[in-house]
Amino acid sequence: MDPSPSLRWQTRRFRELDLDALYAVLRLRAEVFVVEQRCAYLDPDGKDRHPDALHLLGLAADGALAAYLRILPAGVSYPEPSIGRVVTAPGHRGRGLGDPLLREALREIERRWPGTDVRIGAQAHLGDYYGRHGFVADSEPYLEDGIAHIDMMRRAGGESSP
């Protein structure tokens, strides 16, 4: 099997997700964020359904959801557009999918909201990963669901190297 398979990217609004895609998204998020990371929280937080929220799905050749993230417009979580719920399916880890996932999200944000800053609330141990994509920490570490997080900002026009 190719160690870094190319994915087919789909960006959809909530109402454009068919039932199978919605189930795959919610199952993957629960599998990783609730079960694997042992965070008891309500993952479907109402933000998924915002009319301008975007769901970026990375589909493997067999149609399986391999990578996912959610893009929220300015004013929903932060004053800037934001990226969250970034996840790679356990069976697809170690194949270098995170960088293309984030690059695709940044392209989508630039296409929809050109020239805007982007903010994320990142798990602190992933600061270097996001830093490679132009994000800079702009908060002190804080606990969210028992995991250390930091807020990070990517200024408009920030470089995304990997």
mmCIF file with all atom_site columns, C-alpha atoms in Angstrom:
data_model
loop_
_atom_site.group_PDB
_atom_site.id
_atom_site.type_symbol
_atom_site.label_atom_id
_atom_site.label_alt_id
_atom_site.label_comp_id
_atom_site.label_asym_id
_atom_site.label_entity_id
_atom_site.label_seq_id
_atom_site.pdbx_PDB_ins_code
_atom_site.Cartn_x
_atom_site.Cartn_y
_atom_site.Cartn_z
_atom_site.occupancy
_atom_site.B_iso_or_equiv
_atom_site.pdbx_formal_charge
_atom_site.auth_seq_id
_atom_site.auth_comp_id
_atom_site.auth_asym_id
_atom_site.auth_atom_id
_atom_site.pdbx_PDB_model_num
ATOM 1   C CA . MET A 1 1   ? 0.000   0.000  0.000  1.00 0.00 ? 1   MET A CA 1
ATOM 2   C CA . ASP A 1 2   ? 1.266   3.491  -0.909 1.00 0.00 ? 2   ASP A CA 1
ATOM 3   C CA . PRO A 1 3   ? 2.572   5.149  2.301  1.00 0.00 ? 3   PRO A CA 1
ATOM 4   C CA . SER A 1 4   ? 1.149   8.561  1.319  1.00 0.00 ? 4   SER A CA 1
ATOM 5   C CA . PRO A 1 5   ? -1.964  7.952  -0.762 1.00 0.00 ? 5   PRO A CA 1
ATOM 6   C CA . SER A 1 6   ? -3.608  10.872 -2.453 1.00 0.00 ? 6   SER A CA 1
ATOM 7   C CA . LEU A 1 7   ? -7.044  11.691 -1.169 1.00 0.00 ? 7   LEU A CA 1
ATOM 8   C CA . ARG A 1 8   ? -10.101 12.961 -2.947 1.00 0.00 ? 8   ARG A CA 1
ATOM 9   C CA . TRP A 1 9   ? -11.117 16.194 -1.212 1.00 0.00 ? 9   TRP A CA 1
ATOM 10  C CA . GLN A 1 10  ? -14.715 17.241 -0.735 1.00 0.00 ? 10  GLN A CA 1
ATOM 11  C CA . THR A 1 11  ? -15.820 20.458 0.935  1.00 0.00 ? 11  THR A CA 1
ATOM 12  C CA . ARG A 1 12  ? -19.457 20.478 1.933  1.00 0.00 ? 12  ARG A CA 1
ATOM 13  C CA . ARG A 1 13  ? -21.860 22.476 4.015  1.00 0.00 ? 13  ARG A CA 1
ATOM 14  C CA . PHE A 1 14  ? -23.796 20.556 6.651  1.00 0.00 ? 14  PHE A CA 1
ATOM 15  C CA . ARG A 1 15  ? -26.938 20.247 4.518  1.00 0.00 ? 15  ARG A CA 1
ATOM 16  C CA . GLU A 1 16  ? -24.838 18.888 1.637  1.00 0.00 ? 16  GLU A CA 1
ATOM 17  C CA . LEU A 1 17  ? -23.581 15.940 3.673  1.00 0.00 ? 17  LEU A CA 1
ATOM 18  C CA . ASP A 1 18  ? -25.511 12.792 2.851  1.00 0.00 ? 18  ASP A CA 1
ATOM 19  C CA . LEU A 1 19  ? -26.383 10.468 5.730  1.00 0.00 ? 19  LEU A CA 1
ATOM 20  C CA . ASP A 1 20  ? -23.425 8.148  5.111  1.00 0.00 ? 20  ASP A CA 1
ATOM 21  C CA . ALA A 1 21  ? -20.937 11.048 5.060  1.00 0.00 ? 21  ALA A CA 1
ATOM 22  C CA . LEU A 1 22  ? -22.451 12.608 8.187  1.00 0.00 ? 22  LEU A CA 1
ATOM 23  C CA . TYR A 1 23  ? -22.319 9.258  9.988  1.00 0.00 ? 23  TYR A CA 1
ATOM 24  C CA . ALA A 1 24  ? -18.666 8.757  8.963  1.00 0.00 ? 24  ALA A CA 1
ATOM 25  C CA . VAL A 1 25  ? -17.725 12.243 10.210 1.00 0.00 ? 25  VAL A CA 1
ATOM 26  C CA . LEU A 1 26  ? -19.477 11.889 13.560 1.00 0.00 ? 26  LEU A CA 1
ATOM 27  C CA . ARG A 1 27  ? -18.175 8.351  14.051 1.00 0.00 ? 27  ARG A CA 1
ATOM 28  C CA . LEU A 1 28  ? -14.561 9.356  13.329 1.00 0.00 ? 28  LEU A CA 1
ATOM 29  C CA . ARG A 1 29  ? -14.743 12.378 15.613 1.00 0.00 ? 29  ARG A CA 1
ATOM 30  C CA . ALA A 1 30  ? -16.229 10.270 18.426 1.00 0.00 ? 30  ALA A CA 1
ATOM 31  C CA . GLU A 1 31  ? -13.710 7.473  17.870 1.00 0.00 ? 31  GLU A CA 1
ATOM 32  C CA . VAL A 1 32  ? -10.738 9.820  18.208 1.00 0.00 ? 32  VAL A CA 1
ATOM 33  C CA . PHE A 1 33  ? -11.812 12.756 20.370 1.00 0.00 ? 33  PHE A CA 1
ATOM 34  C CA . VAL A 1 34  ? -14.203 11.018 22.777 1.00 0.00 ? 34  VAL A CA 1
ATOM 35  C CA . VAL A 1 35  ? -12.986 7.402  22.974 1.00 0.00 ? 35  VAL A CA 1
ATOM 36  C CA . GLU A 1 36  ? -9.259  7.495  22.097 1.00 0.00 ? 36  GLU A CA 1
ATOM 37  C CA . GLN A 1 37  ? -8.514  10.794 23.835 1.00 0.00 ? 37  GLN A CA 1
ATOM 38  C CA . ARG A 1 38  ? -10.952 10.039 26.667 1.00 0.00 ? 38  ARG A CA 1
ATOM 39  C CA . CYS A 1 39  ? -12.724 13.392 26.520 1.00 0.00 ? 39  CYS A CA 1
ATOM 40  C CA . ALA A 1 40  ? -16.332 13.203 27.589 1.00 0.00 ? 40  ALA A CA 1
ATOM 41  C CA . TYR A 1 41  ? -17.893 16.169 25.813 1.00 0.00 ? 41  TYR A CA 1
ATOM 42  C CA . LEU A 1 42  ? -20.732 16.852 23.411 1.00 0.00 ? 42  LEU A CA 1
ATOM 43  C CA . ASP A 1 43  ? -18.991 16.788 20.045 1.00 0.00 ? 43  ASP A CA 1
ATOM 44  C CA . PRO A 1 44  ? -22.010 17.868 17.953 1.00 0.00 ? 44  PRO A CA 1
ATOM 45  C CA . ASP A 1 45  ? -21.908 21.399 19.368 1.00 0.00 ? 45  ASP A CA 1
ATOM 46  C CA . GLY A 1 46  ? -24.337 23.113 17.000 1.00 0.00 ? 46  GLY A CA 1
ATOM 47  C CA . LYS A 1 47  ? -21.532 24.789 15.046 1.00 0.00 ? 47  LYS A CA 1
ATOM 48  C CA . ASP A 1 48  ? -21.542 22.025 12.409 1.00 0.00 ? 48  ASP A CA 1
ATOM 49  C CA . ARG A 1 49  ? -24.941 23.257 11.231 1.00 0.00 ? 49  ARG A CA 1
ATOM 50  C CA . HIS A 1 50  ? -23.991 26.935 10.848 1.00 0.00 ? 50  HIS A CA 1
ATOM 51  C CA . PRO A 1 51  ? -24.975 27.941 7.289  1.00 0.00 ? 51  PRO A CA 1
ATOM 52  C CA . ASP A 1 52  ? -21.392 28.934 6.440  1.00 0.00 ? 52  ASP A CA 1
ATOM 53  C CA . ALA A 1 53  ? -19.606 26.093 8.269  1.00 0.00 ? 53  ALA A CA 1
ATOM 54  C CA . LEU A 1 54  ? -17.612 23.855 5.955  1.00 0.00 ? 54  LEU A CA 1
ATOM 55  C CA . HIS A 1 55  ? -16.723 20.200 6.346  1.00 0.00 ? 55  HIS A CA 1
ATOM 56  C CA . LEU A 1 56  ? -13.550 19.105 4.574  1.00 0.00 ? 56  LEU A CA 1
ATOM 57  C CA . LEU A 1 57  ? -13.483 15.372 3.920  1.00 0.00 ? 57  LEU A CA 1
ATOM 58  C CA . GLY A 1 58  ? -10.427 13.497 2.670  1.00 0.00 ? 58  GLY A CA 1
ATOM 59  C CA . LEU A 1 59  ? -11.643 10.306 1.062  1.00 0.00 ? 59  LEU A CA 1
ATOM 60  C CA . ALA A 1 60  ? -9.374  7.338  0.355  1.00 0.00 ? 60  ALA A CA 1
ATOM 61  C CA . ALA A 1 61  ? -9.578  5.408  -2.920 1.00 0.00 ? 61  ALA A CA 1
ATOM 62  C CA . ASP A 1 62  ? -12.088 2.998  -1.361 1.00 0.00 ? 62  ASP A CA 1
ATOM 63  C CA . GLY A 1 63  ? -14.331 5.907  -0.295 1.00 0.00 ? 63  GLY A CA 1
ATOM 64  C CA . ALA A 1 64  ? -13.441 5.633  3.412  1.00 0.00 ? 64  ALA A CA 1
ATOM 65  C CA . LEU A 1 65  ? -13.095 8.845  5.396  1.00 0.00 ? 65  LEU A CA 1
ATOM 66  C CA . ALA A 1 66  ? -9.343  9.097  6.002  1.00 0.00 ? 66  ALA A CA 1
ATOM 67  C CA . ALA A 1 67  ? -9.034  12.708 7.170  1.00 0.00 ? 67  ALA A CA 1
ATOM 68  C CA . TYR A 1 68  ? -11.408 15.462 8.206  1.00 0.00 ? 68  TYR A CA 1
ATOM 69  C CA . LEU A 1 69  ? -11.628 18.967 9.602  1.00 0.00 ? 69  LEU A CA 1
ATOM 70  C CA . ARG A 1 70  ? -14.215 21.659 10.103 1.00 0.00 ? 70  ARG A CA 1
ATOM 71  C CA . ILE A 1 71  ? -13.914 25.262 8.957  1.00 0.00 ? 71  ILE A CA 1
ATOM 72  C CA . LEU A 1 72  ? -15.988 27.877 10.755 1.00 0.00 ? 72  LEU A CA 1
ATOM 73  C CA . PRO A 1 73  ? -16.586 31.410 9.509  1.00 0.00 ? 73  PRO A CA 1
ATOM 74  C CA . ALA A 1 74  ? -15.575 34.487 11.467 1.00 0.00 ? 74  ALA A CA 1
ATOM 75  C CA . GLY A 1 75  ? -17.719 35.139 14.505 1.00 0.00 ? 75  GLY A CA 1
ATOM 76  C CA . VAL A 1 76  ? -18.674 31.533 15.274 1.00 0.00 ? 76  VAL A CA 1
ATOM 77  C CA . SER A 1 77  ? -15.790 30.394 17.504 1.00 0.00 ? 77  SER A CA 1
ATOM 78  C CA . TYR A 1 78  ? -13.393 33.331 17.089 1.00 0.00 ? 78  TYR A CA 1
ATOM 79  C CA . PRO A 1 79  ? -13.471 36.781 15.461 1.00 0.00 ? 79  PRO A CA 1
ATOM 80  C CA . GLU A 1 80  ? -11.526 35.188 12.561 1.00 0.00 ? 80  GLU A CA 1
ATOM 81  C CA . PRO A 1 81  ? -12.377 32.131 10.473 1.00 0.00 ? 81  PRO A CA 1
ATOM 82  C CA . SER A 1 82  ? -11.156 29.018 12.279 1.00 0.00 ? 82  SER A CA 1
ATOM 83  C CA . ILE A 1 83  ? -10.180 25.423 11.713 1.00 0.00 ? 83  ILE A CA 1
ATOM 84  C CA . GLY A 1 84  ? -11.059 22.699 14.168 1.00 0.00 ? 84  GLY A CA 1
ATOM 85  C CA . ARG A 1 85  ? -11.896 19.038 14.695 1.00 0.00 ? 85  ARG A CA 1
ATOM 86  C CA . VAL A 1 86  ? -8.738  18.163 12.732 1.00 0.00 ? 86  VAL A CA 1
ATOM 87  C CA . VAL A 1 87  ? -8.466  14.389 12.627 1.00 0.00 ? 87  VAL A CA 1
ATOM 88  C CA . THR A 1 88  ? -6.892  11.531 10.704 1.00 0.00 ? 88  THR A CA 1
ATOM 89  C CA . ALA A 1 89  ? -8.559  8.134  10.909 1.00 0.00 ? 89  ALA A CA 1
ATOM 90  C CA . PRO A 1 90  ? -6.495  5.699  13.013 1.00 0.00 ? 90  PRO A CA 1
ATOM 91  C CA . GLY A 1 91  ? -6.126  3.286  10.096 1.00 0.00 ? 91  GLY A CA 1
ATOM 92  C CA . HIS A 1 92  ? -4.683  6.054  7.900  1.00 0.00 ? 92  HIS A CA 1
ATOM 93  C CA . ARG A 1 93  ? -2.163  7.568  10.309 1.00 0.00 ? 93  ARG A CA 1
ATOM 94  C CA . GLY A 1 94  ? 1.541   7.681  9.551  1.00 0.00 ? 94  GLY A CA 1
ATOM 95  C CA . ARG A 1 95  ? 0.971   8.354  5.871  1.00 0.00 ? 95  ARG A CA 1
ATOM 96  C CA . GLY A 1 96  ? 1.530   12.108 5.853  1.00 0.00 ? 96  GLY A CA 1
ATOM 97  C CA . LEU A 1 97  ? -2.125  13.098 5.465  1.00 0.00 ? 97  LEU A CA 1
ATOM 98  C CA . GLY A 1 98  ? -2.102  15.937 8.009  1.00 0.00 ? 98  GLY A CA 1
ATOM 99  C CA . ASP A 1 99  ? -0.132  18.423 5.925  1.00 0.00 ? 99  ASP A CA 1
ATOM 100 C CA . PRO A 1 100 ? -2.242  18.075 2.763  1.00 0.00 ? 100 PRO A CA 1
ATOM 101 C CA . LEU A 1 101 ? -5.394  18.250 4.916  1.00 0.00 ? 101 LEU A CA 1
ATOM 102 C CA . LEU A 1 102 ? -4.320  21.549 6.430  1.00 0.00 ? 102 LEU A CA 1
ATOM 103 C CA . ARG A 1 103 ? -3.102  22.956 3.092  1.00 0.00 ? 103 ARG A CA 1
ATOM 104 C CA . GLU A 1 104 ? -6.467  22.123 1.524  1.00 0.00 ? 104 GLU A CA 1
ATOM 105 C CA . ALA A 1 105 ? -8.282  23.881 4.387  1.00 0.00 ? 105 ALA A CA 1
ATOM 106 C CA . LEU A 1 106 ? -6.129  26.999 4.054  1.00 0.00 ? 106 LEU A CA 1
ATOM 107 C CA . ARG A 1 107 ? -6.783  27.082 0.285  1.00 0.00 ? 107 ARG A CA 1
ATOM 108 C CA . GLU A 1 108 ? -10.525 26.788 0.952  1.00 0.00 ? 108 GLU A CA 1
ATOM 109 C CA . ILE A 1 109 ? -10.439 29.623 3.490  1.00 0.00 ? 109 ILE A CA 1
ATOM 110 C CA . GLU A 1 110 ? -8.480  31.854 1.103  1.00 0.00 ? 110 GLU A CA 1
ATOM 111 C CA . ARG A 1 111 ? -10.943 31.062 -1.691 1.00 0.00 ? 111 ARG A CA 1
ATOM 112 C CA . ARG A 1 112 ? -14.014 31.874 0.411  1.00 0.00 ? 112 ARG A CA 1
ATOM 113 C CA . TRP A 1 113 ? -12.639 34.649 2.637  1.00 0.00 ? 113 TRP A CA 1
ATOM 114 C CA . PRO A 1 114 ? -9.587  36.091 0.840  1.00 0.00 ? 114 PRO A CA 1
ATOM 115 C CA . GLY A 1 115 ? -6.977  38.000 2.796  1.00 0.00 ? 115 GLY A CA 1
ATOM 116 C CA . THR A 1 116 ? -8.182  36.965 6.244  1.00 0.00 ? 116 THR A CA 1
ATOM 117 C CA . ASP A 1 117 ? -6.365  35.772 9.347  1.00 0.00 ? 117 ASP A CA 1
ATOM 118 C CA . VAL A 1 118 ? -7.140  32.249 10.598 1.00 0.00 ? 118 VAL A CA 1
ATOM 119 C CA . ARG A 1 119 ? -7.275  31.166 14.245 1.00 0.00 ? 119 ARG A CA 1
ATOM 120 C CA . ILE A 1 120 ? -7.190  27.725 15.817 1.00 0.00 ? 120 ILE A CA 1
ATOM 121 C CA . GLY A 1 121 ? -7.379  26.286 19.304 1.00 0.00 ? 121 GLY A CA 1
ATOM 122 C CA . ALA A 1 122 ? -4.679  23.617 19.017 1.00 0.00 ? 122 ALA A CA 1
ATOM 123 C CA . GLN A 1 123 ? -3.629  20.825 21.298 1.00 0.00 ? 123 GLN A CA 1
ATOM 124 C CA . ALA A 1 124 ? -0.379  22.229 22.687 1.00 0.00 ? 124 ALA A CA 1
ATOM 125 C CA . HIS A 1 125 ? 1.750   19.257 21.619 1.00 0.00 ? 125 HIS A CA 1
ATOM 126 C CA . LEU A 1 126 ? 0.820   20.016 17.985 1.00 0.00 ? 126 LEU A CA 1
ATOM 127 C CA . GLY A 1 127 ? 2.191   23.574 18.050 1.00 0.00 ? 127 GLY A CA 1
ATOM 128 C CA . ASP A 1 128 ? 5.179   22.732 15.833 1.00 0.00 ? 128 ASP A CA 1
ATOM 129 C CA . TYR A 1 129 ? 2.946   20.975 13.295 1.00 0.00 ? 129 TYR A CA 1
ATOM 130 C CA . TYR A 1 130 ? 0.700   24.024 12.966 1.00 0.00 ? 130 TYR A CA 1
ATOM 131 C CA . GLY A 1 131 ? 3.763   26.282 13.036 1.00 0.00 ? 131 GLY A CA 1
ATOM 132 C CA . ARG A 1 132 ? 4.958   24.672 9.799  1.00 0.00 ? 132 ARG A CA 1
ATOM 133 C CA . HIS A 1 133 ? 1.800   26.070 8.224  1.00 0.00 ? 133 HIS A CA 1
ATOM 134 C CA . GLY A 1 134 ? 2.350   29.630 9.407  1.00 0.00 ? 134 GLY A CA 1
ATOM 135 C CA . PHE A 1 135 ? 0.478   29.520 12.717 1.00 0.00 ? 135 PHE A CA 1
ATOM 136 C CA . VAL A 1 136 ? 2.006   31.266 15.723 1.00 0.00 ? 136 VAL A CA 1
ATOM 137 C CA . ALA A 1 137 ? 0.971   30.725 19.343 1.00 0.00 ? 137 ALA A CA 1
ATOM 138 C CA . ASP A 1 138 ? -0.830  33.743 20.750 1.00 0.00 ? 138 ASP A CA 1
ATOM 139 C CA . SER A 1 139 ? -2.086  32.502 24.107 1.00 0.00 ? 139 SER A CA 1
ATOM 140 C CA . GLU A 1 140 ? -0.748  30.839 27.183 1.00 0.00 ? 140 GLU A CA 1
ATOM 141 C CA . PRO A 1 141 ? -1.508  27.115 27.443 1.00 0.00 ? 141 PRO A CA 1
ATOM 142 C CA . TYR A 1 142 ? -4.927  26.302 28.889 1.00 0.00 ? 142 TYR A CA 1
ATOM 143 C CA . LEU A 1 143 ? -6.782  23.090 29.675 1.00 0.00 ? 143 LEU A CA 1
ATOM 144 C CA . GLU A 1 144 ? -9.726  22.064 27.533 1.00 0.00 ? 144 GLU A CA 1
ATOM 145 C CA . ASP A 1 145 ? -11.306 18.698 28.271 1.00 0.00 ? 145 ASP A CA 1
ATOM 146 C CA . GLY A 1 146 ? -8.203  17.785 30.295 1.00 0.00 ? 146 GLY A CA 1
ATOM 147 C CA . ILE A 1 147 ? -5.814  18.387 27.362 1.00 0.00 ? 147 ILE A CA 1
ATOM 148 C CA . ALA A 1 148 ? -3.377  21.323 27.155 1.00 0.00 ? 148 ALA A CA 1
ATOM 149 C CA . HIS A 1 149 ? -4.308  23.694 24.312 1.00 0.00 ? 149 HIS A CA 1
ATOM 150 C CA . ILE A 1 150 ? -3.002  26.959 22.888 1.00 0.00 ? 150 ILE A CA 1
ATOM 151 C CA . ASP A 1 151 ? -4.639  29.487 20.625 1.00 0.00 ? 151 ASP A CA 1
ATOM 152 C CA . MET A 1 152 ? -2.700  30.047 17.417 1.00 0.00 ? 152 MET A CA 1
ATOM 153 C CA . MET A 1 153 ? -3.047  32.625 14.660 1.00 0.00 ? 153 MET A CA 1
ATOM 154 C CA . ARG A 1 154 ? -2.036  32.537 11.018 1.00 0.00 ? 154 ARG A CA 1
ATOM 155 C CA . ARG A 1 155 ? -1.888  36.008 9.581  1.00 0.00 ? 155 ARG A CA 1
ATOM 156 C CA . ALA A 1 156 ? -3.338  36.621 6.120  1.00 0.00 ? 156 ALA A CA 1
ATOM 157 C CA . GLY A 1 157 ? -0.790  35.647 3.511  1.00 0.00 ? 157 GLY A CA 1
ATOM 158 C CA . GLY A 1 158 ? 1.074   33.393 5.952  1.00 0.00 ? 158 GLY A CA 1
ATOM 159 C CA . GLU A 1 159 ? 3.195   30.770 4.284  1.00 0.00 ? 159 GLU A CA 1
ATOM 160 C CA . SER A 1 160 ? 2.319   27.088 4.369  1.00 0.00 ? 160 SER A CA 1
ATOM 161 C CA . SER A 1 161 ? 5.533   25.170 3.728  1.00 0.00 ? 161 SER A CA 1
ATOM 162 C CA . PRO A 1 162 ? 4.934   21.402 3.926  1.00 0.00 ? 162 PRO A CA 1
#
